[in-house]
PDB file of C-alpha atoms in Angstrom:
ATOM      1  CA  MET T 597      -7.102 -14.687 -16.419  1.00 49.00           C
ATOM      2  CA  ALA T 598      -8.643 -11.217 -16.383  1.00 64.00           C
ATOM      3  CA  ASP T 599     -12.223 -11.989 -18.011  1.00 85.00           C
ATOM      4  CA  TYR T 600     -14.035 -14.419 -15.112  1.00 94.00           C
ATOM      5  CA  SER T 601     -17.431 -13.954 -16.802  1.00 94.00           C
ATOM      6  CA  ALA T 602     -16.342 -15.407 -20.013  1.00 94.00           C
ATOM      7  CA  ASP T 603     -15.218 -18.377 -18.397  1.00 94.00           C
ATOM      8  CA  ILE T 604     -18.228 -18.881 -16.558  1.00 96.00           C
ATOM      9  CA  GLN T 605     -20.499 -18.197 -19.453  1.00 95.00           C
ATOM     10  CA  LYS T 606     -19.151 -21.698 -21.246  1.00 95.00           C
ATOM     11  CA  TYR T 607     -20.948 -23.498 -18.518  1.00 96.00           C
ATOM     12  CA  THR T 608     -24.482 -21.169 -17.523  1.00 95.00           C
ATOM     13  CA  SER T 609     -26.126 -18.716 -19.587  1.00 88.00           C
ATOM     14  CA  LYS T 610     -26.177 -16.022 -16.900  1.00 92.00           C
ATOM     15  CA  VAL T 611     -23.754 -14.506 -15.469  1.00 96.00           C
ATOM     16  CA  ASN T 612     -24.203 -12.464 -12.070  1.00 96.00           C
ATOM     17  CA  LYS T 613     -21.371 -10.023 -12.605  1.00 95.00           C
ATOM     18  CA  ALA T 614     -21.742  -8.657  -8.810  1.00 96.00           C
ATOM     19  CA  ALA T 615     -20.722 -12.371  -7.473  1.00 97.00           C
ATOM     20  CA  VAL T 616     -18.161 -12.877 -10.027  1.00 96.00           C
ATOM     21  CA  ASP T 617     -16.564  -9.448  -8.242  1.00 95.00           C
ATOM     22  CA  ALA T 618     -17.052 -10.986  -4.412  1.00 96.00           C
ATOM     23  CA  ILE T 619     -15.266 -13.920  -5.524  1.00 96.00           C
ATOM     24  CA  VAL T 620     -12.705 -12.208  -6.675  1.00 95.00           C
ATOM     25  CA  ARG T 621     -12.703 -10.417  -3.433  1.00 94.00           C
ATOM     26  CA  PHE T 622     -13.122 -13.298  -1.761  1.00 95.00           C
ATOM     27  CA  CYS T 623     -10.405 -15.104  -2.956  1.00 94.00           C
ATOM     28  CA  GLY T 624      -7.702 -12.181  -3.411  1.00 91.00           C
ATOM     29  CA  ILE T 625      -4.292 -12.980  -3.767  1.00 88.00           C
ATOM     30  CA  ALA T 626      -4.652 -16.743  -4.240  1.00 87.00           C
ATOM     31  CA  LEU T 627      -5.633 -15.702  -7.967  1.00 91.00           C
ATOM     32  CA  LYS T 628      -2.195 -14.400  -8.335  1.00 89.00           C
ATOM     33  CA  GLY T 629      -0.644 -17.817  -7.384  1.00 87.00           C
ATOM     34  CA  LYS T 630       0.778 -19.863 -10.113  1.00 84.00           C
ATOM     35  CA  ASP T 631      -1.249 -22.628  -8.941  1.00 87.00           C
ATOM     36  CA  SER T 632      -3.406 -21.429  -6.238  1.00 91.00           C
ATOM     37  CA  GLN T 633      -6.022 -19.737  -9.161  1.00 92.00           C
ATOM     38  CA  TRP T 634      -6.732 -23.364 -10.223  1.00 93.00           C
ATOM     39  CA  VAL T 635      -8.742 -26.084  -8.381  1.00 94.00           C
ATOM     40  CA  SER T 636      -8.245 -30.204  -8.764  1.00 93.00           C
ATOM     41  CA  VAL T 637     -11.612 -31.406  -8.017  1.00 93.00           C
ATOM     42  CA  THR T 638      -9.944 -34.881  -8.259  1.00 92.00           C
ATOM     43  CA  ASP T 639      -7.509 -33.870  -5.291  1.00 94.00           C
ATOM     44  CA  PRO T 640      -9.211 -34.560  -2.244  1.00 95.00           C
ATOM     45  CA  ALA T 641      -7.567 -31.889  -0.338  1.00 95.00           C
ATOM     46  CA  GLU T 642      -8.163 -29.281  -3.047  1.00 94.00           C
ATOM     47  CA  VAL T 643     -11.814 -30.506  -2.762  1.00 95.00           C
ATOM     48  CA  LYS T 644     -11.522 -30.249   1.068  1.00 96.00           C
ATOM     49  CA  ARG T 645      -9.904 -26.960   0.881  1.00 94.00           C
ATOM     50  CA  VAL T 646     -12.852 -25.769  -1.383  1.00 96.00           C
ATOM     51  CA  VAL T 647     -15.715 -27.174   0.967  1.00 97.00           C
ATOM     52  CA  THR T 648     -14.127 -25.610   4.545  1.00 96.00           C
ATOM     53  CA  GLY T 649     -12.731 -22.088   2.925  1.00 94.00           C
ATOM     54  CA  PHE T 650     -15.211 -21.455   0.719  1.00 96.00           C
ATOM     55  CA  CYS T 651     -18.329 -23.574   0.805  1.00 97.00           C
ATOM     56  CA  ALA T 652     -18.826 -23.173   4.512  1.00 96.00           C
ATOM     57  CA  LYS T 653     -17.290 -19.964   5.167  1.00 94.00           C
ATOM     58  CA  LYS T 654     -19.391 -18.043   2.088  1.00 96.00           C
ATOM     59  CA  LEU T 655     -22.289 -20.127   1.592  1.00 97.00           C
ATOM     60  CA  GLY T 656     -22.642 -21.719   4.908  1.00 97.00           C
ATOM     61  CA  LEU T 657     -23.145 -24.895   2.837  1.00 97.00           C
ATOM     62  CA  ASP T 658     -22.687 -28.061   5.222  1.00 97.00           C
ATOM     63  CA  ALA T 659     -19.761 -30.447   4.272  1.00 96.00           C
ATOM     64  CA  LYS T 660     -21.878 -32.939   2.294  1.00 97.00           C
ATOM     65  CA  THR T 661     -24.091 -30.400   0.115  1.00 97.00           C
ATOM     66  CA  ALA T 662     -21.009 -28.989  -0.302  1.00 97.00           C
ATOM     67  CA  GLU T 663     -18.781 -32.032  -1.565  1.00 96.00           C
ATOM     68  CA  ALA T 664     -22.024 -33.299  -3.814  1.00 97.00           C
ATOM     69  CA  ALA T 665     -21.697 -29.630  -5.270  1.00 97.00           C
ATOM     70  CA  VAL T 666     -18.122 -29.431  -6.239  1.00 97.00           C
ATOM     71  CA  LYS T 667     -18.521 -33.277  -7.520  1.00 96.00           C
ATOM     72  CA  ALA T 668     -21.066 -32.135  -9.640  1.00 97.00           C
ATOM     73  CA  VAL T 669     -19.403 -28.861 -10.856  1.00 97.00           C
ATOM     74  CA  GLY T 670     -16.056 -30.670 -11.731  1.00 96.00           C
ATOM     75  CA  GLU T 671     -18.772 -33.248 -13.780  1.00 96.00           C
ATOM     76  CA  LYS T 672     -20.058 -30.526 -15.713  1.00 96.00           C
ATOM     77  CA  MET T 673     -16.340 -28.934 -15.932  1.00 96.00           C
ATOM     78  CA  LYS T 674     -14.726 -31.863 -17.272  1.00 94.00           C
ATOM     79  CA  GLU T 675     -13.897 -30.956 -20.710  1.00 92.00           C
ATOM     80  CA  ASP T 676     -11.641 -28.547 -19.195  1.00 90.00           C
ATOM     81  CA  LYS T 677      -8.217 -29.430 -17.913  1.00 88.00           C
ATOM     82  CA  THR T 678      -8.394 -26.416 -16.223  1.00 89.00           C
ATOM     83  CA  LYS T 679     -10.442 -25.023 -13.774  1.00 94.00           C
ATOM     84  CA  HIS T 680     -10.376 -22.008 -12.673  1.00 94.00           C
ATOM     85  CA  ARG T 681     -11.296 -20.927  -9.185  1.00 96.00           C
ATOM     86  CA  VAL T 682     -13.726 -17.708  -9.896  1.00 96.00           C
ATOM     87  CA  THR T 683     -15.468 -20.401 -12.049  1.00 97.00           C
ATOM     88  CA  VAL T 684     -15.734 -23.328  -9.767  1.00 97.00           C
ATOM     89  CA  TYR T 685     -16.662 -21.265  -7.049  1.00 98.00           C
ATOM     90  CA  TYR T 686     -19.432 -19.425  -8.852  1.00 98.00           C
ATOM     91  CA  LEU T 687     -21.070 -22.524 -10.324  1.00 98.00           C
ATOM     92  CA  VAL T 688     -20.664 -24.043  -7.210  1.00 98.00           C
ATOM     93  CA  ALA T 689     -22.945 -21.412  -5.459  1.00 98.00           C
ATOM     94  CA  GLU T 690     -25.167 -21.487  -8.585  1.00 97.00           C
ATOM     95  CA  HIS T 691     -25.489 -25.503  -8.184  1.00 97.00           C
ATOM     96  CA  THR T 692     -26.640 -25.022  -4.452  1.00 98.00           C
ATOM     97  CA  GLY T 693     -28.569 -22.058  -5.387  1.00 97.00           C
ATOM     98  CA  THR T 694     -26.721 -19.397  -2.935  1.00 97.00           C
ATOM     99  CA  LEU T 695     -25.675 -16.607  -5.318  1.00 96.00           C
ATOM    100  CA  SER T 696     -27.477 -14.457  -3.317  1.00 96.00           C
ATOM    101  CA  LYS T 697     -25.123 -14.954  -0.659  1.00 96.00           C
ATOM    102  CA  LEU T 698     -22.442 -13.538  -2.114  1.00 95.00           C
ATOM    103  CA  THR T 699     -23.962 -10.127  -3.548  1.00 86.00           C
TER     104      THR T 699
END
């Protein structure tokens, strides 16, 4: 997926391009992997990876806040069978009011 902003825009009205670019840089090579570019919000191990790998390191969130945000984003995206990592990360940051930490 090359146009991350278009995917994010399905779930939010305004997309911060600088934040999207920061997430893409943070994810790096993971976005090239067939499976690693997606997030399974129903897999506890994957949720933990998002919480400890992105939410804590990049956004400075505690585990409880981060888990609640991932759950809320999963609910928001429930109609979408594939949840792109960049979109999930962006929506988590937006949900927690931490988008500014990405730019």
